[in-house]
XYZ file of C-alpha atoms in Angstrom:
301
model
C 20.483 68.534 84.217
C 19.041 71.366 85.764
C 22.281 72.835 87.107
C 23.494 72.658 83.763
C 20.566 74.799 82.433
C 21.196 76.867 85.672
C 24.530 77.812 84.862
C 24.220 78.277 80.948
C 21.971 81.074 82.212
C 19.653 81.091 79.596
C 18.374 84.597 80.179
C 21.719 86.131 78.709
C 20.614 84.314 75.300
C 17.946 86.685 74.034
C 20.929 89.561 74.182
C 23.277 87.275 72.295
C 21.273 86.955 69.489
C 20.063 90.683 69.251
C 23.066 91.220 66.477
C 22.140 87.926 64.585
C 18.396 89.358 64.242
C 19.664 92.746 63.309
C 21.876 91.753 60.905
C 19.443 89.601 59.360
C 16.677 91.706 59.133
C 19.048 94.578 57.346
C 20.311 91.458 54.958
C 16.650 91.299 54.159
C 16.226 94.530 53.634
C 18.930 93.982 50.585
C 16.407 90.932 49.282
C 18.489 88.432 50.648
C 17.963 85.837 53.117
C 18.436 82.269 53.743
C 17.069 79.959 56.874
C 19.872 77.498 56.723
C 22.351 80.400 57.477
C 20.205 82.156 59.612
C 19.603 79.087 61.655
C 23.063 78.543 61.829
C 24.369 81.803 62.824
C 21.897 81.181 65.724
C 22.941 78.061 66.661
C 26.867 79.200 66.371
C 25.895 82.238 68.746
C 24.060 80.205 70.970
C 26.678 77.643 71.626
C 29.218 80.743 71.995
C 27.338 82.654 74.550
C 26.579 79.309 76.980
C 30.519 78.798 76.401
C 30.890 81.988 78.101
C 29.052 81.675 80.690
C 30.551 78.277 81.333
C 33.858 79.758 81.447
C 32.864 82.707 83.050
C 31.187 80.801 85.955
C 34.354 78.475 86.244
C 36.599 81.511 85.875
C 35.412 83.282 88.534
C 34.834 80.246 90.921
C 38.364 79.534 90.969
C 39.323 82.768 91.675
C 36.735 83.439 94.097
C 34.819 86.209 92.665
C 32.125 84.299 92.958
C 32.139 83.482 96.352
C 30.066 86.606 97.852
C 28.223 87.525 94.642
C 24.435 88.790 94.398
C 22.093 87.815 92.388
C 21.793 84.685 90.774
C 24.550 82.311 91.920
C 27.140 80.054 90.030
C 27.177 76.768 90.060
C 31.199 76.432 90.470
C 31.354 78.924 93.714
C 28.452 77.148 95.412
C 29.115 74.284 94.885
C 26.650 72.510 92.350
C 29.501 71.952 89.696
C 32.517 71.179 90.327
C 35.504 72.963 89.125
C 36.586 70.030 86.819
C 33.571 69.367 85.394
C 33.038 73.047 84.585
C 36.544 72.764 82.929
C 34.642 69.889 80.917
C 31.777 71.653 79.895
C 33.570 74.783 78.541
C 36.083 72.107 76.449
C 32.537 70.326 74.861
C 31.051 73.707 74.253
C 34.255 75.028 72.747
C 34.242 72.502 70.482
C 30.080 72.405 69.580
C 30.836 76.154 68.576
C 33.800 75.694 66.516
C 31.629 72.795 64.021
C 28.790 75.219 64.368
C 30.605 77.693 62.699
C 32.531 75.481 60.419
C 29.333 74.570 59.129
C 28.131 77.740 58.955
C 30.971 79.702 56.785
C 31.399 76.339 54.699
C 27.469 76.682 53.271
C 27.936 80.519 53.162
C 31.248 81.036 51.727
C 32.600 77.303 49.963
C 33.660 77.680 46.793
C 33.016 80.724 45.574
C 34.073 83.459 49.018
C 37.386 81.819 49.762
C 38.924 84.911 50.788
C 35.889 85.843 53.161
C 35.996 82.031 53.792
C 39.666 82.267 55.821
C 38.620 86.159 56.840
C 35.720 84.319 59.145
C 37.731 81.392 60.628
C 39.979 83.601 61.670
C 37.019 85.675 63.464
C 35.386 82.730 64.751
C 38.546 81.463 66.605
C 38.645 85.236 68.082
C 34.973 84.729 69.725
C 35.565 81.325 70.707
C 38.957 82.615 72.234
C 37.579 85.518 73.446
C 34.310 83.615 75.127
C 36.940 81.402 77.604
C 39.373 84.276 78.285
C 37.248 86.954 80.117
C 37.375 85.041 83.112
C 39.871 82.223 82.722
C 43.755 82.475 82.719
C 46.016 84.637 84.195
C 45.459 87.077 81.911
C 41.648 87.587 81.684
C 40.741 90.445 79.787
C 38.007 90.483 82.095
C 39.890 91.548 84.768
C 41.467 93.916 83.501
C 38.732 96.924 82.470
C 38.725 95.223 79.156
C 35.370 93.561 78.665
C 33.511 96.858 76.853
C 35.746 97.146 74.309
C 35.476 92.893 73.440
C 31.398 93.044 74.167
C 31.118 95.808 71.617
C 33.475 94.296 69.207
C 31.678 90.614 69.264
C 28.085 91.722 70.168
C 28.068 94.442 68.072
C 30.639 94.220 65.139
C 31.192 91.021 64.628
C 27.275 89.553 65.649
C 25.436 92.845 63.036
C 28.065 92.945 60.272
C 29.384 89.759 60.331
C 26.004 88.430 60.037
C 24.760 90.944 57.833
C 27.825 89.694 55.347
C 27.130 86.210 55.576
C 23.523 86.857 53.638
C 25.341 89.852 51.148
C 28.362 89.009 50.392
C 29.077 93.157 50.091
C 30.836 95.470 52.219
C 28.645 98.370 53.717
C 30.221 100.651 55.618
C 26.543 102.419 56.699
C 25.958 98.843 59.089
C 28.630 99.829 61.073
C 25.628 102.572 62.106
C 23.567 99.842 63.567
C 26.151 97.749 64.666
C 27.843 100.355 66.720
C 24.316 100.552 68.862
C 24.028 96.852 69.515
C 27.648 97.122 71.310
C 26.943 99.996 73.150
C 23.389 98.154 74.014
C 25.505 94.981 74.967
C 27.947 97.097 77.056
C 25.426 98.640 79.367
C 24.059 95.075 80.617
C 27.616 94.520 80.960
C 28.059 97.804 82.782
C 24.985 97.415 84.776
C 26.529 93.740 85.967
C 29.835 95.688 87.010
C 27.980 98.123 88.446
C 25.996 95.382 90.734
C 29.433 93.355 91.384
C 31.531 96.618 92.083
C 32.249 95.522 95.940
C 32.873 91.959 95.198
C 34.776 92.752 92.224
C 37.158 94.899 94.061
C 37.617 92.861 97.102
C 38.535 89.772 94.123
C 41.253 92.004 93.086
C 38.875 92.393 89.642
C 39.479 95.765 87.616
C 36.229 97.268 85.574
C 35.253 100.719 84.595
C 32.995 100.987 87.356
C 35.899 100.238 90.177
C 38.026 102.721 87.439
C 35.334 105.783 87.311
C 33.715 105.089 90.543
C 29.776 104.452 91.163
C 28.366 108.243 90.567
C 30.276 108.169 86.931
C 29.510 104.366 86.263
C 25.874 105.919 85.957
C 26.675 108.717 84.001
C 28.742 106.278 81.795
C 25.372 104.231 81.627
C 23.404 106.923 80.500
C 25.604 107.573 77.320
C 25.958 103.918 76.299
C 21.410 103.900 76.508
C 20.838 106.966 74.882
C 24.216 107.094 72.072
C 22.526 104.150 69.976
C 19.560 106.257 69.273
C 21.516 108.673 67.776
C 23.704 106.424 65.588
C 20.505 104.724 64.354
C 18.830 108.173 63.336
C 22.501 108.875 61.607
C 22.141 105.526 59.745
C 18.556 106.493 58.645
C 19.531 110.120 57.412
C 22.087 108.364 55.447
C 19.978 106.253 53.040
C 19.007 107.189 49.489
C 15.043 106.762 50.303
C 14.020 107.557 53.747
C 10.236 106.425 55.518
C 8.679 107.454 58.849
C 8.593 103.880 59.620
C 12.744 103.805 59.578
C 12.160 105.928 62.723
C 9.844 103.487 64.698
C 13.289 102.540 66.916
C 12.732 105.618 68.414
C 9.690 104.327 70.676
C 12.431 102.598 72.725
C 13.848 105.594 73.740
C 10.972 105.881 75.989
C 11.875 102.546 78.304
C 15.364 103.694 77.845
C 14.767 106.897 79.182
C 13.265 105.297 82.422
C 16.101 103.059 82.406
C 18.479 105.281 82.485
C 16.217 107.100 85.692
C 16.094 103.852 87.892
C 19.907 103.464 87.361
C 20.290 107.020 88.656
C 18.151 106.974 91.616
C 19.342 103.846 92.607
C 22.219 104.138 95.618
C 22.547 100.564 96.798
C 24.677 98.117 94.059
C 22.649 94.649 94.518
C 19.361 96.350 93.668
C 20.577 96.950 89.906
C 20.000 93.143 88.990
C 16.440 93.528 88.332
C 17.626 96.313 85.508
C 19.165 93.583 84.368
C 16.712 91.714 82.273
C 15.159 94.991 81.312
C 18.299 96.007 79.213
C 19.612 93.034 77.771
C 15.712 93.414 76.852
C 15.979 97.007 75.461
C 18.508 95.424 72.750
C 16.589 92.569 71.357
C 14.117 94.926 70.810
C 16.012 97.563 69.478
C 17.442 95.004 66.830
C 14.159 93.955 65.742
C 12.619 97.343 65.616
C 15.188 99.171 63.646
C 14.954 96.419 61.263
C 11.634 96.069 60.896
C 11.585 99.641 60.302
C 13.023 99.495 57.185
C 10.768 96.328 55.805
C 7.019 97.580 56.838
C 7.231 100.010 54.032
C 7.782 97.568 51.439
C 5.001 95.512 52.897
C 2.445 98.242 52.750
């Protein structure tokens, strides 16, 4: 069982349900809120994210990414796992997510939000399609510089507003605001993990904007994905009818973000950027829940 636990590598969870919190706590903000669909949403996303790294670790173990990675290893490429029973796991997975989410958009939407109903299957087949293909299949997006754009659309789109919609009902076009930071949040742990696999990546045959841009402008890249959600979240706050020093409190983080940002700069040697890791994927949980409690400690003082 352990290995199992091992390779659903539970420390990417916390990120994957930064964009659930968010978009809860900015439903709440709106008076509306309801456990059995929050608890759902997290369930959904948790069941999607260990799918990913299923298929990520079997992905890359049959190509042989894997085989000279550092930091933590995968259970496929050393060994632990086989590749068929990896192949297994991703299939149970797959389908624990799709009645997750079934569940989840039948209480939210059935009978009254057909329309958003069909508009939501269609998005959770994208994340369940898009959780097995970074790695797996010929055509892994993956491996082909691709993974930003799909981390920012399903960790930050999809996870704020889609989430956000599931308590509302309603359209607002401001969340995008919020949203749009998670993703960028989401792509710098994904950046950072480039960054770290660059060699191994390139040697696998394994395209990503680090190999792309090179090392030096990886960092610089790093830097603007940190520091650009602060400013979309202060353009989200000067954009509401009633503002509150307390809608600023996000803006504490830009302190550990700033010395993020530092130790990625003065570091020159690729494995040593693991331990940022942890500290990022960190940075956006509690981005998430500070913005959004933000905007509820006024109305609780």
């Amino acid at each position: 069982m352990k290995k199992w636990i091992d390779a659903a590598r539970l420390r990417t969870l916390p990120l994957s349900l930064s964009g659930i919190f968010l978009g809860t706590l900015l439903a709440i903000k709106e008076n509306k809120f309801d456990w059995i669909i929050f608890l759902l949403a997290c369930l959904t996303t948790l069941f999607l994210q260990i799918l990913s790294n299923y298929a990520n670790d079997y992905g890359d173990g049959i190509k042989g990414t894997d085989d000279t990675r550092k930091g933590e290893k995968r259970a496929v490429a050393s060994g632990e796992i086989t590749a068929h029973a990896m192949k297994n796991a991703v299939k149970l997975t797959a389908v624990l997510s799709i009645l997750s989410a079934i569940g989840l958009l039948v209480y939210a939407y059935i009978p009254d939000y057909w329309e958003w109903f069909l508009v939501y299957i269609g998005l959770g087949a994208a994340s369940v399609w898009a959780a097995i293909n970074y790695t797996v299949g010929e055509n892994a997006y993956g491996y082909r510089a691709m993974g930003d754009i799909f981390v920012f659309i399903f960790f930050g789109i999809v996870a704020v507003f889609g989430t956000y919609m599931l308590y509302t009902k309603s359209f607002n076009p401001l969340i995008l605001y919020p949203a749009s930071a998670i993703g960028l949040l989401s792509m710098a742990v994904l950046n950072l993990n480039n960054m770290r696999d660059l060699l191994q990546d390139k040697h696998a045959g394994k395209k990503t904007i680090p190999i792309i841009i090179g090392f030096l402008y990886a960092k610089n890249y790093h830097g603007f994905l940190l520091f650009t959600p602060f400013v979309l979240g202060v353009m989200y706050v000067l954009n509401q009818e009633i503002t509150h020093l307390f809608n600023y409190l996000f803006l504490i983080l830009l302190i550990p973000a700033i010395a993020l940002m530092w130790r990625v700069g003065i570091t020159h040697e690729y494995e040593k950027l693991d331990s940022e890791l942890k500290k990022t994927a960190l940075l956006t949980l509690f981005f998430a829940i500070f913005f959004g409690l933000g905007f509820l400690i006024p109305h609780w003082i």
